[in-house]
Amino acid sequence: MVYQQPAYGYANVSERARQPPALAISTVIFALRPDPETGRPALWLPLVRRIREPFLGMWALPGGPLGARESLQEAAAGNLAQTTGLTPKYLEQLYAFGGTDRSPSPRVVSIVYWALVQPDEAALSRQDENVRWFRAPAVGELAFDHNEIVGYALWRLRNRMEYGSIAYAFLGDTFTLAQLREVYEAVLGRELEPANFRRQLRAAPDIEATDQYLQGGRHRPPRLYRYTGALLSNPAARSNPATQPNPATEQ
Amino acid sequence: MVYQQPAYGYANVSERARQPPALAISTVIFALRPDPETGRPALWLPLVRRIREPFLGMWALPGGPLGARESLQEAAAGNLAQTTGLTPKYLEQLYAFGGTDRSPSPRVVSIVYWALVQPDEAALSRQDENVRWFRAPAVGELAFDHNEIVGYALWRLRNRMEYGSIAYAFLGDTFTLAQLREVYEAVLGRELEPANFRRQLRAAPDIEATDQYLQGGRHRPPRLYRYTGALLSNPAARSNPATQPNPATEQ
DNA sequence: TGAGTTAGAGTCATCCTGACTTTTACTCTT
DNA sequence: AAGAGTAAAAGTCAGGATGACTCTAACTCA
């Protein structure tokens, strides 16, 4: 509205903005760990403590700058490994947050990723003075607009769960149907009928029964299953719509 | 993996990267206009011609830099109005593209939005030597990675259409059920049963029958309807999951 | 050996969906 | 003025999916 500006020009970015906004990559990490009260699997996420101003001492999402030779995805993965020691099974872009008032003085645009890790991996992760796991969604007051970001990530997680193959990212290579159901229950926040859940999963195409059973329980040993489908849904990984035939012209 | 880096530090961005990546905002705009062959509504999108290197002369998505006092959303809307003269009814973030090789030399991270406009508005939009509408998905070879971006936007549009209240963004304030069905057909690329479509829409909560009828056709005049629900689903606009009651503990 | 526990299969009424038919209300042509 | 043409709107029906529930199988522990 103010600028007299040619139609399109990346090259112009630095000409105009004296202080171009800084770019940061952050990640919301989710894992299932037992609830201290009920003992049942529940959602947790790790946060790191700010060791400099602004918001010094407060908890925040792990993150950092974008390396010159890293893609956004690589930056998220790399920074995650550094700050928390985690290498997630699932890592996908969540949203780019770029409000003008989300950080004092130098303006920061954050591209936020969200990750899902398996419980055993989560148990290995570093935990010290500056890294701690919190039970979602009760994470207290966070630095910047990170409460809003965590809320949005939770919403997306639940949304994806309803029509997506995302639950398997919380689990190991093989799993019982009860374990898979507990993932759904923990994320969706409600109980599911075990019998109906089993029926639906038997109809799912890319879940495959192994010939192994999980021993050790005080009851009939459950069969182990394996997921054979794909997990990620990046723009690069999606099926290409442009090459699909037009059904309206067929038949 | 290489950097020795404190846990979290936005302030570090400029210390390390000598040339911090430039930030650009682009938008994929969709509108329904008649197909020149069949005359039925089809998907179109406007592109602008590059007037400088790189990719000089090629078609590209409208876009530009991020103003210092603009949010990302405002930047997308403002740039849209400048380059194409459009003020979309629906405007939402699509994805942030940040591969290291998507633009020659200075590296550019693009935060891409997607917009839906009504046909009458689209007809008003500027169209000249440097702005032209293309029939999706046949847009030819575009600058940068914009073919990939358009493909992803199309995929998202179809995905949203299946369980979303997005179709109304293509239409005016009131519309007939046949018009709404044509929107679905154009986007999904297949024909729908008019009778079943009607039944489903009668069951939808936020679609409301007016007492007006569209005259002028050579047949029984159809009733006009109005959409009363919300369109956008930004992180800010979503319903907050943390405040929702837990269904498992009810009843 | 029997009680306890969960796995896993099966039953049944109900809702939703796709495919189709019928009736209504308008315009255009003869 | 009457009938043909067209699309709107309502109705019908079979099949599939879903939610709630019951019953049997297979293990462990006291």
mmCIF file of N, CA and C (backbone and C1' of nucleotides) in Angstrom, chain D residues 1-29:
data_model
loop_
_atom_site.group_PDB
_atom_site.id
_atom_site.type_symbol
_atom_site.label_atom_id
_atom_site.label_comp_id
_atom_site.label_asym_id
_atom_site.label_seq_id
_atom_site.Cartn_x
_atom_site.Cartn_y
_atom_site.Cartn_z
ATOM 1 P P DA D 1 -54.876 -18.296 -23.102
ATOM 2 O "O5'" DA D 1 -54.705 -19.784 -23.628
ATOM 3 C "C5'" DA D 1 -55.665 -20.368 -24.499
ATOM 4 C "C4'" DA D 1 -55.177 -21.729 -24.846
ATOM 5 C "C3'" DA D 1 -54.842 -22.621 -23.644
ATOM 6 O "O3'" DA D 1 -55.283 -23.946 -23.936
ATOM 7 C "C1'" DA D 1 -52.908 -22.331 -24.983
ATOM 8 P P DA D 2 -55.202 -25.067 -22.854
ATOM 9 O "O5'" DA D 2 -54.126 -26.035 -23.510
ATOM 10 C "C5'" DA D 2 -54.255 -26.392 -24.878
ATOM 11 C "C4'" DA D 2 -53.054 -27.209 -25.295
ATOM 12 C "C3'" DA D 2 -52.602 -28.255 -24.258
ATOM 13 O "O3'" DA D 2 -52.273 -29.462 -24.924
ATOM 14 C "C1'" DA D 2 -50.815 -26.785 -24.748
ATOM 15 P P DG D 3 -51.999 -30.816 -24.062
ATOM 16 O "O5'" DG D 3 -50.487 -31.158 -24.416
ATOM 17 C "C5'" DG D 3 -50.067 -31.130 -25.779
ATOM 18 C "C4'" DG D 3 -48.570 -30.927 -25.852
ATOM 19 C "C3'" DG D 3 -47.750 -31.895 -24.987
ATOM 20 O "O3'" DG D 3 -46.645 -32.365 -25.741
ATOM 21 C "C1'" DG D 3 -47.116 -29.688 -24.525
ATOM 22 P P DA D 4 -45.837 -33.672 -25.254
ATOM 23 O "O5'" DA D 4 -44.320 -33.251 -25.506
ATOM 24 C "C5'" DA D 4 -43.985 -32.482 -26.665
ATOM 25 C "C4'" DA D 4 -42.687 -31.720 -26.428
ATOM 26 C "C3'" DA D 4 -41.601 -32.544 -25.715
ATOM 27 O "O3'" DA D 4 -40.348 -32.325 -26.358
ATOM 28 C "C1'" DA D 4 -42.042 -30.570 -24.501
ATOM 29 P P DG D 5 -39.065 -33.166 -25.891
ATOM 30 O "O5'" DG D 5 -38.297 -32.152 -24.936
ATOM 31 C "C5'" DG D 5 -37.977 -30.846 -25.416
ATOM 32 C "C4'" DG D 5 -37.287 -30.043 -24.331
ATOM 33 C "C3'" DG D 5 -36.290 -30.866 -23.496
ATOM 34 O "O3'" DG D 5 -35.056 -30.167 -23.436
ATOM 35 C "C1'" DG D 5 -37.789 -29.717 -22.077
ATOM 36 P P DT D 6 -33.764 -30.866 -22.733
ATOM 37 O "O5'" DT D 6 -33.695 -30.151 -21.318
ATOM 38 C "C5'" DT D 6 -33.795 -28.728 -21.253
ATOM 39 C "C4'" DT D 6 -33.854 -28.302 -19.802
ATOM 40 C "C3'" DT D 6 -32.966 -29.144 -18.879
ATOM 41 O "O3'" DT D 6 -32.064 -28.301 -18.200
ATOM 42 C "C1'" DT D 6 -35.142 -28.890 -17.970
ATOM 43 P P DA D 7 -30.683 -28.963 -17.615
ATOM 44 O "O5'" DA D 7 -30.819 -28.672 -16.059
ATOM 45 C "C5'" DA D 7 -31.037 -27.328 -15.642
ATOM 46 C "C4'" DA D 7 -31.909 -27.322 -14.412
ATOM 47 C "C3'" DA D 7 -31.310 -28.017 -13.182
ATOM 48 O "O3'" DA D 7 -31.388 -27.133 -12.084
ATOM 49 C "C1'" DA D 7 -33.523 -28.709 -13.552
ATOM 50 P P DA D 8 -30.796 -27.496 -10.659
ATOM 51 O "O5'" DA D 8 -32.113 -27.421 -9.754
ATOM 52 C "C5'" DA D 8 -32.866 -26.226 -9.759
ATOM 53 C "C4'" DA D 8 -34.091 -26.372 -8.856
ATOM 54 C "C3'" DA D 8 -33.788 -26.810 -7.428
ATOM 55 O "O3'" DA D 8 -34.648 -26.117 -6.547
ATOM 56 C "C1'" DA D 8 -35.145 -28.441 -8.487
ATOM 57 P P DA D 9 -34.312 -26.047 -4.991
ATOM 58 O "O5'" DA D 9 -35.035 -27.336 -4.412
ATOM 59 C "C5'" DA D 9 -36.453 -27.412 -4.488
ATOM 60 C "C4'" DA D 9 -36.907 -28.802 -4.156
ATOM 61 C "C3'" DA D 9 -36.287 -29.434 -2.904
ATOM 62 O "O3'" DA D 9 -37.294 -29.582 -1.921
ATOM 63 C "C1'" DA D 9 -36.474 -30.978 -4.696
ATOM 64 P P DA D 10 -36.979 -30.249 -0.502
ATOM 65 O "O5'" DA D 10 -37.717 -31.655 -0.587
ATOM 66 C "C5'" DA D 10 -39.009 -31.735 -1.165
ATOM 67 C "C4'" DA D 10 -39.378 -33.177 -1.423
ATOM 68 C "C3'" DA D 10 -39.045 -34.117 -0.263
ATOM 69 O "O3'" DA D 10 -40.195 -34.864 0.105
ATOM 70 C "C1'" DA D 10 -38.198 -34.970 -2.309
ATOM 71 P P DG D 11 -40.128 -35.922 1.338
ATOM 72 O "O5'" DG D 11 -39.998 -37.340 0.601
ATOM 73 C "C5'" DG D 11 -40.860 -37.627 -0.512
ATOM 74 C "C4'" DG D 11 -40.439 -38.944 -1.145
ATOM 75 C "C3'" DG D 11 -40.118 -40.062 -0.145
ATOM 76 O "O3'" DG D 11 -40.871 -41.220 -0.473
ATOM 77 C "C1'" DG D 11 -38.382 -39.831 -1.733
ATOM 78 P P DT D 12 -40.848 -42.484 0.526
ATOM 79 O "O5'" DT D 12 -39.941 -43.538 -0.239
ATOM 80 C "C5'" DT D 12 -40.185 -43.802 -1.624
ATOM 81 C "C4'" DT D 12 -39.170 -44.807 -2.151
ATOM 82 C "C3'" DT D 12 -38.844 -45.953 -1.180
ATOM 83 O "O3'" DT D 12 -38.978 -47.186 -1.867
ATOM 84 C "C1'" DT D 12 -36.850 -44.952 -1.987
ATOM 85 P P DC D 13 -39.097 -48.553 -1.010
ATOM 86 O "O5'" DC D 13 -37.657 -49.219 -1.196
ATOM 87 C "C5'" DC D 13 -37.044 -49.214 -2.479
ATOM 88 C "C4'" DC D 13 -35.605 -49.664 -2.372
ATOM 89 C "C3'" DC D 13 -35.312 -50.593 -1.178
ATOM 90 O "O3'" DC D 13 -34.544 -51.693 -1.599
ATOM 91 C "C1'" DC D 13 -33.792 -48.805 -1.215
ATOM 92 P P DA D 14 -34.469 -53.031 -0.726
ATOM 93 O "O5'" DA D 14 -33.014 -53.576 -1.045
ATOM 94 C "C5'" DA D 14 -32.453 -53.385 -2.338
ATOM 95 C "C4'" DA D 14 -30.951 -53.138 -2.222
ATOM 96 C "C3'" DA D 14 -30.232 -54.079 -1.255
ATOM 97 O "O3'" DA D 14 -29.016 -54.529 -1.836
ATOM 98 C "C1'" DA D 14 -29.825 -51.843 -0.637
ATOM 99 P P DG D 15 -28.104 -55.598 -1.073
ATOM 100 O "O5'" DG D 15 -26.866 -54.722 -0.581
ATOM 101 C "C5'" DG D 15 -26.144 -53.961 -1.529
ATOM 102 C "C4'" DG D 15 -25.048 -53.175 -0.828
ATOM 103 C "C3'" DG D 15 -24.228 -54.004 0.172
ATOM 104 O "O3'" DG D 15 -22.856 -53.701 0.015
ATOM 105 C "C1'" DG D 15 -25.182 -52.139 1.268
ATOM 106 P P DG D 16 -21.756 -54.423 0.922
ATOM 107 O "O5'" DG D 16 -21.225 -53.215 1.816
ATOM 108 C "C5'" DG D 16 -20.902 -51.976 1.187
ATOM 109 C "C4'" DG D 16 -20.470 -50.972 2.240
ATOM 110 C "C3'" DG D 16 -19.529 -51.553 3.297
ATOM 111 O "O3'" DG D 16 -18.515 -50.600 3.593
ATOM 112 C "C1'" DG D 16 -21.484 -50.702 4.330
ATOM 113 P P DA D 17 -17.360 -50.964 4.638
ATOM 114 O "O5'" DA D 17 -17.647 -49.960 5.841
ATOM 115 C "C5'" DA D 17 -17.818 -48.581 5.534
ATOM 116 C "C4'" DA D 17 -18.294 -47.848 6.773
ATOM 117 C "C3'" DA D 17 -17.475 -48.140 8.032
ATOM 118 O "O3'" DA D 17 -17.199 -46.912 8.698
ATOM 119 C "C1'" DA D 17 -19.760 -48.621 8.421
ATOM 120 P P DT D 18 -16.287 -46.964 10.053
ATOM 121 O "O5'" DT D 18 -17.390 -46.824 11.188
ATOM 122 C "C5'" DT D 18 -18.374 -45.801 11.082
ATOM 123 C "C4'" DT D 18 -19.267 -45.845 12.296
ATOM 124 C "C3'" DT D 18 -18.522 -46.133 13.597
ATOM 125 O "O3'" DT D 18 -18.812 -45.120 14.541
ATOM 126 C "C1'" DT D 18 -20.380 -47.599 13.346
ATOM 127 P P DG D 19 -18.003 -45.141 15.961
ATOM 128 O "O5'" DG D 19 -19.130 -45.641 16.968
ATOM 129 C "C5'" DG D 19 -20.347 -44.928 17.066
ATOM 130 C "C4'" DG D 19 -21.270 -45.607 18.054
ATOM 131 C "C3'" DG D 19 -20.631 -45.937 19.408
ATOM 132 O "O3'" DG D 19 -21.570 -45.654 20.436
ATOM 133 C "C1'" DG D 19 -21.422 -47.926 18.403
ATOM 134 P P DA D 20 -21.134 -45.879 21.977
ATOM 135 O "O5'" DA D 20 -21.851 -47.246 22.367
ATOM 136 C "C5'" DA D 20 -23.244 -47.382 22.137
ATOM 137 C "C4'" DA D 20 -23.711 -48.752 22.580
ATOM 138 C "C3'" DA D 20 -23.077 -49.251 23.891
ATOM 139 O "O3'" DA D 20 -24.078 -49.762 24.749
ATOM 140 C "C1'" DA D 20 -22.771 -50.853 22.177
ATOM 141 P P DC D 21 -23.676 -50.336 26.217
ATOM 142 O "O5'" DC D 21 -23.573 -51.915 26.017
ATOM 143 C "C5'" DC D 21 -24.630 -52.592 25.341
ATOM 144 C "C4'" DC D 21 -24.203 -53.970 24.898
ATOM 145 C "C3'" DC D 21 -23.530 -54.836 25.970
ATOM 146 O "O3'" DC D 21 -24.493 -55.694 26.552
ATOM 147 C "C1'" DC D 21 -22.607 -55.131 23.768
ATOM 148 P P DT D 22 -23.994 -56.771 27.698
ATOM 149 O "O5'" DT D 22 -23.644 -58.095 26.882
ATOM 150 C "C5'" DT D 22 -24.546 -58.577 25.884
ATOM 151 C "C4'" DT D 22 -23.990 -59.842 25.254
ATOM 152 C "C3'" DT D 22 -23.490 -60.890 26.256
ATOM 153 O "O3'" DT D 22 -23.986 -62.168 25.892
ATOM 154 C "C1'" DT D 22 -21.793 -60.393 24.686
ATOM 155 P P DC D 23 -23.751 -63.436 26.847
ATOM 156 O "O5'" DC D 23 -22.550 -64.216 26.125
ATOM 157 C "C5'" DC D 23 -22.666 -64.544 24.740
ATOM 158 C "C4'" DC D 23 -21.359 -65.139 24.238
ATOM 159 C "C3'" DC D 23 -20.727 -66.163 25.189
ATOM 160 O "O3'" DC D 23 -20.377 -67.337 24.459
ATOM 161 C "C1'" DC D 23 -19.134 -64.521 24.574
ATOM 162 P P DT D 24 -20.002 -68.698 25.243
ATOM 163 O "O5'" DT D 24 -18.494 -68.967 24.808
ATOM 164 C "C5'" DT D 24 -18.172 -69.003 23.415
ATOM 165 C "C4'" DT D 24 -16.700 -68.761 23.224
ATOM 166 C "C3'" DT D 24 -15.764 -69.725 23.973
ATOM 167 O "O3'" DT D 24 -14.846 -70.268 23.036
ATOM 168 C "C1'" DT D 24 -15.095 -67.498 24.307
ATOM 169 P P DA D 25 -13.771 -71.371 23.501
ATOM 170 O "O5'" DA D 25 -12.414 -70.537 23.493
ATOM 171 C "C5'" DA D 25 -12.101 -69.769 22.338
ATOM 172 C "C4'" DA D 25 -10.713 -69.175 22.463
ATOM 173 C "C3'" DA D 25 -9.658 -70.098 23.070
ATOM 174 O "O3'" DA D 25 -8.427 -69.881 22.396
ATOM 175 C "C1'" DA D 25 -9.876 -68.168 24.424
ATOM 176 P P DA D 26 -7.213 -70.921 22.624
ATOM 177 O "O5'" DA D 26 -6.245 -70.135 23.627
ATOM 178 C "C5'" DA D 26 -5.697 -68.907 23.209
ATOM 179 C "C4'" DA D 26 -4.943 -68.273 24.359
ATOM 180 C "C3'" DA D 26 -4.035 -69.246 25.137
ATOM 181 O "O3'" DA D 26 -2.768 -68.652 25.314
ATOM 182 C "C1'" DA D 26 -5.446 -68.067 26.606
ATOM 183 P P DC D 27 -1.482 -69.586 25.520
ATOM 184 O "O5'" DC D 27 -0.961 -69.133 26.968
ATOM 185 C "C5'" DC D 27 -0.277 -67.914 27.073
ATOM 186 C "C4'" DC D 27 -0.754 -67.117 28.280
ATOM 187 C "C3'" DC D 27 -0.209 -67.548 29.638
ATOM 188 O "O3'" DC D 27 1.102 -67.024 29.823
ATOM 189 C "C1'" DC D 27 -2.452 -66.693 29.741
ATOM 190 P P DT D 28 1.964 -67.542 31.125
ATOM 191 O "O5'" DT D 28 1.330 -66.689 32.316
ATOM 192 C "C5'" DT D 28 1.330 -65.258 32.243
ATOM 193 C "C4'" DT D 28 0.849 -64.668 33.575
ATOM 194 C "C3'" DT D 28 1.631 -65.150 34.799
ATOM 195 O "O3'" DT D 28 1.821 -64.060 35.679
ATOM 196 C "C1'" DT D 28 -0.658 -65.718 35.053
ATOM 197 P P DC D 29 2.909 -64.168 36.851
ATOM 198 O "O5'" DC D 29 1.984 -64.140 38.147
ATOM 199 C "C5'" DC D 29 0.885 -63.223 38.200
ATOM 200 C "C4'" DC D 29 -0.049 -63.609 39.329
ATOM 201 C "C3'" DC D 29 0.650 -64.133 40.589
ATOM 202 O "O3'" DC D 29 0.046 -63.540 41.738
ATOM 203 C "C1'" DC D 29 -0.960 -65.696 39.855
#
